[in-house]
XYZ file of C-alpha atoms in Angstrom:
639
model
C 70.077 47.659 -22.301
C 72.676 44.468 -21.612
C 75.239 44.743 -24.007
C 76.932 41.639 -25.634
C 80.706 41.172 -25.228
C 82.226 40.247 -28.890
C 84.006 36.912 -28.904
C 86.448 38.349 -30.936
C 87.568 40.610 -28.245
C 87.954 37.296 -26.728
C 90.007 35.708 -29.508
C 92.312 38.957 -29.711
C 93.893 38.007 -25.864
C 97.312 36.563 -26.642
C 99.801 35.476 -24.206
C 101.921 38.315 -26.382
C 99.281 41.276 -25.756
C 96.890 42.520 -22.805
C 94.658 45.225 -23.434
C 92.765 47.914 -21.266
C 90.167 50.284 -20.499
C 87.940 49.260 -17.206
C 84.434 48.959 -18.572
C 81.981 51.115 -16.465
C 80.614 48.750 -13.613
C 76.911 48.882 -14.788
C 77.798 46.806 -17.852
C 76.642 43.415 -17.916
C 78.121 40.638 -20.250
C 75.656 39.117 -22.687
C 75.915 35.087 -21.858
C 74.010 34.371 -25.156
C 76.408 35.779 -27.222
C 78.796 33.180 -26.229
C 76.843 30.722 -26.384
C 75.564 31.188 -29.571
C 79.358 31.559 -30.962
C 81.625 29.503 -29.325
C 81.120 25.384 -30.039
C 83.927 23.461 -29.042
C 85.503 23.913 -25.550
C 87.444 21.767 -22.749
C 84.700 21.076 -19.925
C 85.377 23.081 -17.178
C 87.492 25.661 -19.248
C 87.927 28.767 -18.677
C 89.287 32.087 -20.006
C 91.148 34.831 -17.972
C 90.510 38.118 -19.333
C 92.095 41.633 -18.019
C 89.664 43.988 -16.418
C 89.751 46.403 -19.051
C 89.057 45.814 -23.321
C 89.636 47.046 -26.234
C 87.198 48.883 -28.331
C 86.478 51.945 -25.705
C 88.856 54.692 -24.980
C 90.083 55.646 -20.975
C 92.561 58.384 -19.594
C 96.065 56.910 -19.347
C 96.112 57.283 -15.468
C 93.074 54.268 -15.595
C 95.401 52.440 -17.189
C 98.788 53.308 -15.814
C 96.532 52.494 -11.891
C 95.302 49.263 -13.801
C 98.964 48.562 -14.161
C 99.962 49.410 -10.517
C 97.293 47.267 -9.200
C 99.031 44.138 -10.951
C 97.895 41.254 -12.804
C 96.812 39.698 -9.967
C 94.473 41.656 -8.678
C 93.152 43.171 -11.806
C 92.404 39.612 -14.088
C 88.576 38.800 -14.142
C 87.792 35.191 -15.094
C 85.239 33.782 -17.698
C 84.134 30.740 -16.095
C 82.561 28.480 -18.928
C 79.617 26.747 -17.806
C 79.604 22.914 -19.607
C 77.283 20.137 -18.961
C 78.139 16.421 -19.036
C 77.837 16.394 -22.757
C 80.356 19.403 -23.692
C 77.871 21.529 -24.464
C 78.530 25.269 -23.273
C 75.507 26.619 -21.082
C 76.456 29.306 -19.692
C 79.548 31.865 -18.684
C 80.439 33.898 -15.526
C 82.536 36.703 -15.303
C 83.980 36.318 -11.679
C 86.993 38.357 -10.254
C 89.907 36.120 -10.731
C 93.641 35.708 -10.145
C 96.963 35.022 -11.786
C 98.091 35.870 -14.948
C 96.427 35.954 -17.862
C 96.487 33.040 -20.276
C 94.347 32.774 -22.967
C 95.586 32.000 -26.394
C 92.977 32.593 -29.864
C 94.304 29.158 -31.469
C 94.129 26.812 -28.139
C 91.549 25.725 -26.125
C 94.378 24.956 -23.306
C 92.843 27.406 -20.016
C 93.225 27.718 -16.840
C 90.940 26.361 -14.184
C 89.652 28.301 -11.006
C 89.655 26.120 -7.986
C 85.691 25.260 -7.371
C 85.592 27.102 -3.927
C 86.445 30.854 -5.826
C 83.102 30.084 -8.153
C 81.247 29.170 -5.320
C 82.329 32.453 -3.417
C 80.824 34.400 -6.163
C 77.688 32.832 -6.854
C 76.691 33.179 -2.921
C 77.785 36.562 -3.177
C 76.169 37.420 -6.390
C 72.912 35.240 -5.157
C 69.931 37.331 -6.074
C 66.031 37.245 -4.782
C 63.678 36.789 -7.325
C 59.590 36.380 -7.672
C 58.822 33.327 -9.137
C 55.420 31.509 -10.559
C 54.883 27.732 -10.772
C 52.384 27.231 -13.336
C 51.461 23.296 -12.950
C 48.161 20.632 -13.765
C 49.228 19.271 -10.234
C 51.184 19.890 -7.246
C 51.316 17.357 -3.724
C 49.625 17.073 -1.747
C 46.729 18.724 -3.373
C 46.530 16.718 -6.690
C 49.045 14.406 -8.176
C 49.548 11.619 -11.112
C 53.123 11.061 -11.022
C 56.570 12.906 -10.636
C 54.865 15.964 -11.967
C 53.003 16.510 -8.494
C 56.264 15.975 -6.777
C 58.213 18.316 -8.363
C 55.597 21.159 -7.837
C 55.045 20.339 -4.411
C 58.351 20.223 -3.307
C 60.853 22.618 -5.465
C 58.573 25.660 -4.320
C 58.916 25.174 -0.861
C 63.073 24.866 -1.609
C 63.109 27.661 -3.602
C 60.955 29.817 -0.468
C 63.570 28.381 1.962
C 66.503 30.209 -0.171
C 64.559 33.636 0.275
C 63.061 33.566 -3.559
C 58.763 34.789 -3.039
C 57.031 31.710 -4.760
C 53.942 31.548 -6.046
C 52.359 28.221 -7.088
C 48.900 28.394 -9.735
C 46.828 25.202 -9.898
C 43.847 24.411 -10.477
C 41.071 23.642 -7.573
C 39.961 19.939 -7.887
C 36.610 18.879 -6.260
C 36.089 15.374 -6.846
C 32.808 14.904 -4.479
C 35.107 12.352 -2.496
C 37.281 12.699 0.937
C 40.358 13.602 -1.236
C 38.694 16.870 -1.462
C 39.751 17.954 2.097
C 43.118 18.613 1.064
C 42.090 22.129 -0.030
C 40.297 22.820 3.196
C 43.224 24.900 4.212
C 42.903 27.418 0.880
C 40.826 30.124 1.390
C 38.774 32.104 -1.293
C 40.175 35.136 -1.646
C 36.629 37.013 -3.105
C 38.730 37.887 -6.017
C 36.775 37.123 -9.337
C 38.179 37.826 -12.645
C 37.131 37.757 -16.581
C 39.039 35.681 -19.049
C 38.453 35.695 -22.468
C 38.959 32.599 -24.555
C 36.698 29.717 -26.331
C 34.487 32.505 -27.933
C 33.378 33.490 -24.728
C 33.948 35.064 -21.152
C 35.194 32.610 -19.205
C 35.270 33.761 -15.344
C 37.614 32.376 -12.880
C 38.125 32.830 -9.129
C 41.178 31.983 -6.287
C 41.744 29.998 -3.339
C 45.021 30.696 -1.414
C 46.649 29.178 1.505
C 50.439 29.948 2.364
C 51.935 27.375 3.745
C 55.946 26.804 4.141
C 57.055 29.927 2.353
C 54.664 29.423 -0.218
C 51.743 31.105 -1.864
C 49.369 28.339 -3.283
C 46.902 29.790 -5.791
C 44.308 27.321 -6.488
C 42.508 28.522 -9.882
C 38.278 27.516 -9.268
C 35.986 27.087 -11.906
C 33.524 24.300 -12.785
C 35.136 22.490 -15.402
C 37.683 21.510 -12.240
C 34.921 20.012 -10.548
C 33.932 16.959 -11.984
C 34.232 13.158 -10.843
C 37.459 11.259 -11.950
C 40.738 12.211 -11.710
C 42.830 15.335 -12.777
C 42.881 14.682 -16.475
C 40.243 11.724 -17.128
C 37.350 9.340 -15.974
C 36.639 5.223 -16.262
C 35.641 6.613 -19.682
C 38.722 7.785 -21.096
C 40.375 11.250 -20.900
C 38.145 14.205 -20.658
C 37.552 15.852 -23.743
C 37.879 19.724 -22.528
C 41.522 19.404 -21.616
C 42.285 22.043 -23.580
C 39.852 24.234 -22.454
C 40.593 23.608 -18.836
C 44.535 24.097 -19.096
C 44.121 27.358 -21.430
C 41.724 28.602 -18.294
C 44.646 27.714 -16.621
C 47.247 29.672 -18.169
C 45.253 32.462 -18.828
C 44.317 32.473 -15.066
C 48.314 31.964 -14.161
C 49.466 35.096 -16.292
C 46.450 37.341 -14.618
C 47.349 36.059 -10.810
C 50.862 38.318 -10.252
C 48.837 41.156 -11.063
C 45.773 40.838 -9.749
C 46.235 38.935 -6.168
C 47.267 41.206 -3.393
C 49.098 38.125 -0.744
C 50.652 39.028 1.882
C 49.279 43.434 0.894
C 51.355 43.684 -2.323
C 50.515 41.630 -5.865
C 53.862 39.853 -7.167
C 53.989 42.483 -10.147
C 55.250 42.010 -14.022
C 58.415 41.534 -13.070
C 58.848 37.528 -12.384
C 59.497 34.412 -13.673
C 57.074 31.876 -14.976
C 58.399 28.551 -14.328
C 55.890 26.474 -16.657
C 55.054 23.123 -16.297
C 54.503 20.623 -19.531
C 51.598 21.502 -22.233
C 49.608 22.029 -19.629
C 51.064 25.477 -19.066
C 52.533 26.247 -22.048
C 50.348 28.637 -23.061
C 51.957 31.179 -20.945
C 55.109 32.041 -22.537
C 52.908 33.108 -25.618
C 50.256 35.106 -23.323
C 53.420 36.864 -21.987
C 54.453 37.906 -26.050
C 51.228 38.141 -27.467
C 48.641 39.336 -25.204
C 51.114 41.382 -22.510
C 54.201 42.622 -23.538
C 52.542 44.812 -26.961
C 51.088 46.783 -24.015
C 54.139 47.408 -21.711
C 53.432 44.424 -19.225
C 55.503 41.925 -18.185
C 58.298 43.256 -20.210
C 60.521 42.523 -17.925
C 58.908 38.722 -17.076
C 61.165 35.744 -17.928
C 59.745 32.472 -18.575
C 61.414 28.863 -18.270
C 59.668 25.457 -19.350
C 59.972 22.415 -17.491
C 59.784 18.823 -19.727
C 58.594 16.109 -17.473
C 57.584 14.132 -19.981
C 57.702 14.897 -24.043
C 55.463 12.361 -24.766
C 52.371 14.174 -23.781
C 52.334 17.518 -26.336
C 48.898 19.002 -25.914
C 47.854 18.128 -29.542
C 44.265 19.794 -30.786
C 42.993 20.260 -34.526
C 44.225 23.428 -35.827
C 40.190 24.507 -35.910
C 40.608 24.844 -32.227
C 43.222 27.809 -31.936
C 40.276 31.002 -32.375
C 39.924 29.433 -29.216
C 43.085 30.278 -27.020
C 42.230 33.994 -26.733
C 45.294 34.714 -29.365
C 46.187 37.490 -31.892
C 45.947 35.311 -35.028
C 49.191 35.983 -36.321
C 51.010 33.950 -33.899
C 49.149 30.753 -35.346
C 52.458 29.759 -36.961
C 54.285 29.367 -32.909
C 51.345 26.619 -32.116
C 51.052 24.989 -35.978
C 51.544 21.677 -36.026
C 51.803 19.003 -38.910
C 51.541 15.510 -38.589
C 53.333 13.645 -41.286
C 51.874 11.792 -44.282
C 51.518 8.271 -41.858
C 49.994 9.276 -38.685
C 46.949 11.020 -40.819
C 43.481 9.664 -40.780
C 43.040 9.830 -44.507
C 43.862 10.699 -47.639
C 42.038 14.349 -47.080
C 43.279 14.711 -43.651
C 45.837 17.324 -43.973
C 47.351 16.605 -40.707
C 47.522 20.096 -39.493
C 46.485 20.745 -35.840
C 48.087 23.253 -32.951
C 50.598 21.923 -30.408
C 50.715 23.333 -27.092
C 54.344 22.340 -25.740
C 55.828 23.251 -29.735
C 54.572 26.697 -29.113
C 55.924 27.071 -25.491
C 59.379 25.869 -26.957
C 59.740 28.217 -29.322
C 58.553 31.210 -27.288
C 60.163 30.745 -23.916
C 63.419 31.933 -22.247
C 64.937 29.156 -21.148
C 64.049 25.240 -21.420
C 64.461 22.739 -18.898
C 64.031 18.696 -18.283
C 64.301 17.025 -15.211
C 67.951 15.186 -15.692
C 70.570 15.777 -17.844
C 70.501 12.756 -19.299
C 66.924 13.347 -21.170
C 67.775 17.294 -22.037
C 70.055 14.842 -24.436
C 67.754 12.225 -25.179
C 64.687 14.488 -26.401
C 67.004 16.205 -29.226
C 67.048 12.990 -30.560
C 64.642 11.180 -33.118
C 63.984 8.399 -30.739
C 63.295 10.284 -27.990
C 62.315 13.803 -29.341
C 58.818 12.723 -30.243
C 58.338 14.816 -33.400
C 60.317 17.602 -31.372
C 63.898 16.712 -31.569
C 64.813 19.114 -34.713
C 62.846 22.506 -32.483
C 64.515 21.103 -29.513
C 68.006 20.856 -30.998
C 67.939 24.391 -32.662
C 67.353 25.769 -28.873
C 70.565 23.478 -27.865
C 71.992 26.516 -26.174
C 69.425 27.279 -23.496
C 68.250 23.739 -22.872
C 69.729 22.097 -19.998
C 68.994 19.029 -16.861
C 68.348 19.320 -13.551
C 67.743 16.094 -11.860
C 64.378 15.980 -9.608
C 65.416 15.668 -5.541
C 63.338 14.316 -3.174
C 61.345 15.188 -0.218
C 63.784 13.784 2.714
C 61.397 14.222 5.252
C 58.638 12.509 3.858
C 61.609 9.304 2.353
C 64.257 9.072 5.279
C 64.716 5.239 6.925
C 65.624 6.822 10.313
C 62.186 8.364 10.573
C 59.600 7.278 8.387
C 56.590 6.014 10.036
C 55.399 3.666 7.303
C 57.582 1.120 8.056
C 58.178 -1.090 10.384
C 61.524 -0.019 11.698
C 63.692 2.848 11.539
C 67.564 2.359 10.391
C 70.554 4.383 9.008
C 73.334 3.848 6.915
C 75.470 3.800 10.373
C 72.846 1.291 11.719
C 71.296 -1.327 8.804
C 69.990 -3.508 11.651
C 66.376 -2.164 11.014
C 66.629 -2.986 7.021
C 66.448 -6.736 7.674
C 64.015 -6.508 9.658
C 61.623 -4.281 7.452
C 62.076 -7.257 5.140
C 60.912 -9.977 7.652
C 57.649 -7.324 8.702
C 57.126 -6.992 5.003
C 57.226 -10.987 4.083
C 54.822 -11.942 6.710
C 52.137 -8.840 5.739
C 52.971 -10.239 2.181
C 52.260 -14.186 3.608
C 55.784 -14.936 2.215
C 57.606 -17.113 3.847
C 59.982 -15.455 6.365
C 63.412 -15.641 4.911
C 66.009 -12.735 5.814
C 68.577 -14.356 3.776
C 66.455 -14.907 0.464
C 66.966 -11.400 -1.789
C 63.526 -10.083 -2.397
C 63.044 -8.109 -5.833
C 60.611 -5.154 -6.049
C 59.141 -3.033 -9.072
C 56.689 -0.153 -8.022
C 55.104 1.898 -10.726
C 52.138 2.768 -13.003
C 51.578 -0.811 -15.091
C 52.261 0.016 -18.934
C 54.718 -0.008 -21.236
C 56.820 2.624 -20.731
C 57.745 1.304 -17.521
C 58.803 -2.107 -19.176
C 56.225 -4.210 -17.480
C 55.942 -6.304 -20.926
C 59.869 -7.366 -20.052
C 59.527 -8.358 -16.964
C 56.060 -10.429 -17.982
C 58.599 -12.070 -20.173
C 61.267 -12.910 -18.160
C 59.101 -13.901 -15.042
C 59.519 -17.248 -15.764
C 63.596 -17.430 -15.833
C 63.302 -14.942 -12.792
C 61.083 -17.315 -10.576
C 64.265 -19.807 -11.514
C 66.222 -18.558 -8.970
C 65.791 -18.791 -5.080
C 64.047 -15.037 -5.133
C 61.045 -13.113 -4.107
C 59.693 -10.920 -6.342
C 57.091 -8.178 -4.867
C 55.021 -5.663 -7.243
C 53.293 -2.894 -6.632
C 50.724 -0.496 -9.300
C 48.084 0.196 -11.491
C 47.241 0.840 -14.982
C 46.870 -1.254 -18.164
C 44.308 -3.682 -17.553
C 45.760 -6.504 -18.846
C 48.711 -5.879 -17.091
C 47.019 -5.706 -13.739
C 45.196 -9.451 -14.644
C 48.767 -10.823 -15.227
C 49.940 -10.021 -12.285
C 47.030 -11.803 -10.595
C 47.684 -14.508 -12.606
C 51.524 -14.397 -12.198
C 50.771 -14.610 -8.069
C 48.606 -17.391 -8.552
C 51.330 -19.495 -10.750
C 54.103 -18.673 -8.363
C 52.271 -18.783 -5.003
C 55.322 -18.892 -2.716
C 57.463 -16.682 -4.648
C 55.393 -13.939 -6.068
C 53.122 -10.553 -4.728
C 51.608 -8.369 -7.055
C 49.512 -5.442 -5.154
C 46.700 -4.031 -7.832
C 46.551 -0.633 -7.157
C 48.409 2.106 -5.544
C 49.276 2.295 -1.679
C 51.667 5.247 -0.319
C 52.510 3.274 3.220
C 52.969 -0.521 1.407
C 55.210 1.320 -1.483
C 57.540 2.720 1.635
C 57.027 -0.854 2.938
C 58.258 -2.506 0.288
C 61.160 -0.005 -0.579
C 62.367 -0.467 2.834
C 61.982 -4.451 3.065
C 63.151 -5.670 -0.828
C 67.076 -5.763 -1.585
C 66.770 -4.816 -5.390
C 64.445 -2.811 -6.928
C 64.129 -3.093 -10.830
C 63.065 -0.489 -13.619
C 63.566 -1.813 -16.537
C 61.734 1.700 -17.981
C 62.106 2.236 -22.246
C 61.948 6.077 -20.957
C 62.588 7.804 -17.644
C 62.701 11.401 -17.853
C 64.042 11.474 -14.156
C 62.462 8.819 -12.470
C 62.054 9.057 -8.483
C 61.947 5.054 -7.351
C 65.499 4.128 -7.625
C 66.165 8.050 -5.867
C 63.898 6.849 -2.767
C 65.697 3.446 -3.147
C 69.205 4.010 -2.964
C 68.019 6.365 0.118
C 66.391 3.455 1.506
C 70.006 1.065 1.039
C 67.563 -0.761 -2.048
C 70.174 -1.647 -4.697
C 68.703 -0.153 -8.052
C 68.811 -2.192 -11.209
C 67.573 0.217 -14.195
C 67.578 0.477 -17.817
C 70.390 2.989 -18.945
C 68.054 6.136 -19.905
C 67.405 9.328 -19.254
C 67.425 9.796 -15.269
C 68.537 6.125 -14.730
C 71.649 6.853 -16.282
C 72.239 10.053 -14.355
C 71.682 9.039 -10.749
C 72.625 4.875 -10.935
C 76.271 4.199 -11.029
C 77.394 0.636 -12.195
C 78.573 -1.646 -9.332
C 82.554 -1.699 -10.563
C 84.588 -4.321 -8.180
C 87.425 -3.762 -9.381
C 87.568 -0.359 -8.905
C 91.130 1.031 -7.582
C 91.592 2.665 -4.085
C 87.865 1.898 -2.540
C 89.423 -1.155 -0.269
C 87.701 -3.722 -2.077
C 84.633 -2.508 -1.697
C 84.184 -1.670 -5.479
C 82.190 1.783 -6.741
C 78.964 2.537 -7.956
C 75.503 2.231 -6.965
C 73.711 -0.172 -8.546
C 73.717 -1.883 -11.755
C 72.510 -0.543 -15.669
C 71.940 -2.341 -18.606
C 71.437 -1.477 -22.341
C 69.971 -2.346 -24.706
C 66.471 -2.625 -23.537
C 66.057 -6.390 -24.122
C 64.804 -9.029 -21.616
C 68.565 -11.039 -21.976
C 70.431 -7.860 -20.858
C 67.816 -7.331 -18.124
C 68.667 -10.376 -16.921
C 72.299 -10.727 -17.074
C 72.352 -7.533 -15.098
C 69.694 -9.149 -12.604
C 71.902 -12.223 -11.935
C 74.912 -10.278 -11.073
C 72.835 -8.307 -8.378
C 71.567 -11.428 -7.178
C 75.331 -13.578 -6.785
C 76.285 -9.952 -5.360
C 73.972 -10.181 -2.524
C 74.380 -14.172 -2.136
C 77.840 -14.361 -2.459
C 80.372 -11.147 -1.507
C 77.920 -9.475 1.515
C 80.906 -6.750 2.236
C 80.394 -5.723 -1.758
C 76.628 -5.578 -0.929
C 77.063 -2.918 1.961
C 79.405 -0.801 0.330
C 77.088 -0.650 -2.749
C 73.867 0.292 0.079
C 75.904 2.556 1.810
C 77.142 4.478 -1.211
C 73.716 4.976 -2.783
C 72.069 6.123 1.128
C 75.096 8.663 0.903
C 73.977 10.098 -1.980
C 72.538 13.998 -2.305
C 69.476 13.792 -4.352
C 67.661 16.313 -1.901
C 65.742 19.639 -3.034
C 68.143 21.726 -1.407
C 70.574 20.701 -4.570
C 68.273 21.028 -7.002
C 67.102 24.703 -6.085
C 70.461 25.451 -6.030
C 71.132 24.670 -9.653
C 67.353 26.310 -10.015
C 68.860 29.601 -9.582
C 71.511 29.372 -11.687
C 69.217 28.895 -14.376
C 66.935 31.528 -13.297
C 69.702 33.837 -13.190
C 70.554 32.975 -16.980
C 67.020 33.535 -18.046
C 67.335 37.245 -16.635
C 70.921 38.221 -18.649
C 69.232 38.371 -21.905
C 66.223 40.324 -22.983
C 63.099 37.926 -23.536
C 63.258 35.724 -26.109
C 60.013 36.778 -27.924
């Protein structure tokens, strides 16, 4: 059993005193129990601590060889692990050097030069089994980012030796789209579920493909018309049946699914995707582990987007195939305004709630929303859960797929370029204007918004300020779907502004590269991004990103700074930010793009340079994956 190293063994080190005893090497430090304890630190501190400590006993010739050896070869270091807000995350104990410095009333530590932590984590790098459990994953089905994420981190994580296994479900739409699980073959392995006062039976399609096993998860209620979660009449009204199939399905595969001659066993981790999935953590405590099985399973949820909980009536829970006494880690109370009526007593079962409070870890896909969703604003009934689970919630920003968005290769466009060679970017624009019927001017800066049409995407801003954008010598191109009235504006918009305005109804993977390759600024004026992928894809692309300052958009956009010291005169940052959310700060931030890119063209090259130099690619991401992975497994499971 891990044992937890007392912080006040910690506290006891004084530049006066050094202890010893060298603990045996199985022992393991506890992370949680510093986390947990300690609150306030420097970022980046850390704390030196002697190989040896007090509270066990050793033979005097351990101590009098711990002596010979020196101070500087016998320190170990307790690297604190702080994210961009000051909270603590995390601690390594790495071997170390110098002498050792740690004081109980000062928060004053030395720092290890980045290269030594890097040594030990390649060192200490670890292969693990890991399970996506995701409603979508590209290029087999996909909405949004969600689809992204799950089609690309796998195939990261498989390229850094990690065995990944990827649950889904099998989509037949009766339309062409369906030939995208052609490859995935049925692997004649049926299996009983029980759930929804019934057996429920479930079979698997596999196909590996680039270091990845991709379970696809068939029964009928996958087959229908529509799209993954709805029809033209609304959202279908077995989601919850379907997703709790799902996890159910997910939790049996490891065990059941001999790829590659061997089953991925109980010991894994379940990286779970949204409500959707969030069943799984609880199978894991209430169904498994009583019986011995996955005991040693860690689980770790991914928020894409809090907004969507997985909210049923609390009638519905006999129905997840659940001991009844864990009704209390899915109850869910509505408060007094959002009931129906005055008998409604607002209680109902909430699939993400009870995957928060049951899971090992908790993740979001940027830093700057792990923040935001602690908050009341941005929490979405969840904040005060979310907060009390500060100290295993962290941010990982999405990456990209850079073989799918590079300029120097992508065959959607018109012409190739690089950030050593922009003479291809101009022209892109040119090729896009004249498929557009725009008329053909390189030197005009054309403005681009691509994205699902509704609110949280601030569509209703830019409807507003349309007419004070159309002011100014501009083109303004957009590109999505969604709200209905949204799409009959921007009919109406192109019709009002005939030589200045494009909007494309719909959704287009080739004219989206298109037009992220031929406009100069992209704006996303978003009220929420949980990571957002646009401006990531535009920066690549030399697109100057202007954004709302939230969640991802804060993160990964730097504000253009001119004035900036030591860059040659070329300024810093990436694009430009504005807050608060308001159509007059939209704009002010708008203009200054636009005199940028009219008036000081060397500013303008440095800022597309600096944002096509930028490392938003999986390879990152995975990287930071594992760290988290490798927290999840230094404490028992949670429940």
């Amino acid at each position: 059993m891990m044992e937890s190293l007392e912080l006040s063994r910690v506290l006891l080190l004084t530049s006066s005193s050094s202890l010893s005893l060298t603990p045996p090497p199985t022992k393991t430090i506890r992370q949680v129990g510093f986390r947990c304890l300690v609150k306030k630190a420097n970022k980046n501190a850390n704390l030196r601590l002697p190989r040896s400590f007090s509270g066990h006993t050793g033979s005097g010739a351990t101590h009098a060889a711990s002596q010979g050896k020196g101070e500087e070869e016998m320190a170990l270091l307790l690297a604190r692990e702080i994210d961009e807000f000051g909270s603590i995350v995390g601690f390594n104990l790495i071997p170390g050097s110098g002498k050792i410095t740690a004081d109980a009333t000062s928060n004053e530590v030395e720092v290890p030069e980045a290269r030594d932590v890097e040594e030990h984590k390649v060192q200490a790098r670890v292969s693990y089994s890991i399970v996506f459990v995701t409603a979508e994953a590209a290029p087999y089905s996909k909405t949004g980012g969600l689809g992204d994420v799950c089609g690309s981190l796998p195939i990261a994580l498989a390229a850094r030796g990690h065995r990944v296994m990827v649950v889904s479900p099998r989509y037949i739409h009766g339309t062409p789209g369906d030939k995208k699980f052609s490859g995935a073959v049925d692997l004649d392995r049926r299996i009983q579920l029980y759930c929804f006062g019934a057996v429920q039976e479930v079979g698997f399609f596999h196909e590996f493909r680039e270091g990845v096993d991709w379970i696809f998860v068939d029964h009928p209620s996958f087959q229908r018309p529509g799209n993954l979660y709805g029809d033209k009449f609304g959202t279908f009204g077995d989601n919850q049946f379907r997703f709790t199939l799902l996890s159910h399905a997910a939790c049996e595969a490891p065990l059941v699914l001999p790829l590659g001659g061997y089953t991925y066993g109980d010991k894994c981790l379940f990286l779970v995707n949204d409500w959707h999935a969030g069943l799984v953590p609880i199978l894991l405590a209430a169904k498994y582990r009583p019986h011995g099985v996955y005991k040693d399973a860690r689980s770790i949820l991914v928020i894409h987007n809090i907004a969507h909980q997985g909210v049923e009536p609390a009638i519905t829970y006999s129905n997840l195939g659940l001991p009844p006494e864990w009704y209390g880690a899915l109850e869910w109370v509505f408060p007094n305004w959002a009931r129906m009526h005055a008998l409604d007593k607002g209680e109902a079962v909430n699939f993400l709630k009870g995957a928060i409070v049951t899971v090992d870890r908790i993740l979001t896909v940027s830093k700057g929303y792990s923040w935001e969703i602690t908050t009341s604003e941005g929490g979405y009934g969840l904040h005060e859960l979310l907060s009390s689970r500060k100290s295993v919630l962290n941010g990982i920003t999405n990456g990209i797929d850079e073989n799918e968005w590079d300029p120097s290769t992508d065959k959607h466009i018109a012409y190739n370029y690089s950030a050593d060679d922009l003479s291809g970017k101009v022209k892109c624009k040119i090729s896009l204007q004249k498929e557009l019927g725009l008329a053909v001017r390189p030197e005009c800066p054309m403005i681009g918004f691509i994205g699902r049409l509704d609110y949280q995407k601030g569509i209703d801003l830019i409807r507003k300020a349309i007419p004070e954008i159309m002011e100014n010598d501009v083109q303004f191109v957009m590109l999505g779907s969604g709200n209905p009235e949204f799409e009959d504006w921007m009919r109406a918009t192109e019709s009002t502004y005939r030589d200045k305005f494009r909007g494309w109804v719909g959704f287009n993977v080739p004219v989206s590269h298109k037009i992220t390759a031929g406009c100069d600024i992209l704006l996303m004026p978003s009220t929420f991004e949980p990571c957002g992928l646009n401006q990531l894809y535009a920066m690549r692309y030399g697109t100057v990103p202007v954004v709302h300052e939230t969640g991802g958009l804060r993160d990964t956009v730097q504000k253009f700074n001119p004035y900036a010291e030591g860059t040659n005169g070329e300024g810093e940052g990436t694009g430009w930010t504005f807050s608060p959310l308001t159509k007059e700060s939209m704009l002010v931030a708008l203009g200054y793009a636009i005199k940028t890119y009219n008036e000081h063209k060397s500013s303008w090259k440095g800022l597309m340079r600096r944002g096509m130099a930028k490392d938003y690619t999986w390879v990152n991401a995975a990287t930071q994956y594992e760290q988290v992975i490798e927290w999840a497994f230094m404490d028992p499971p949670y429940c």
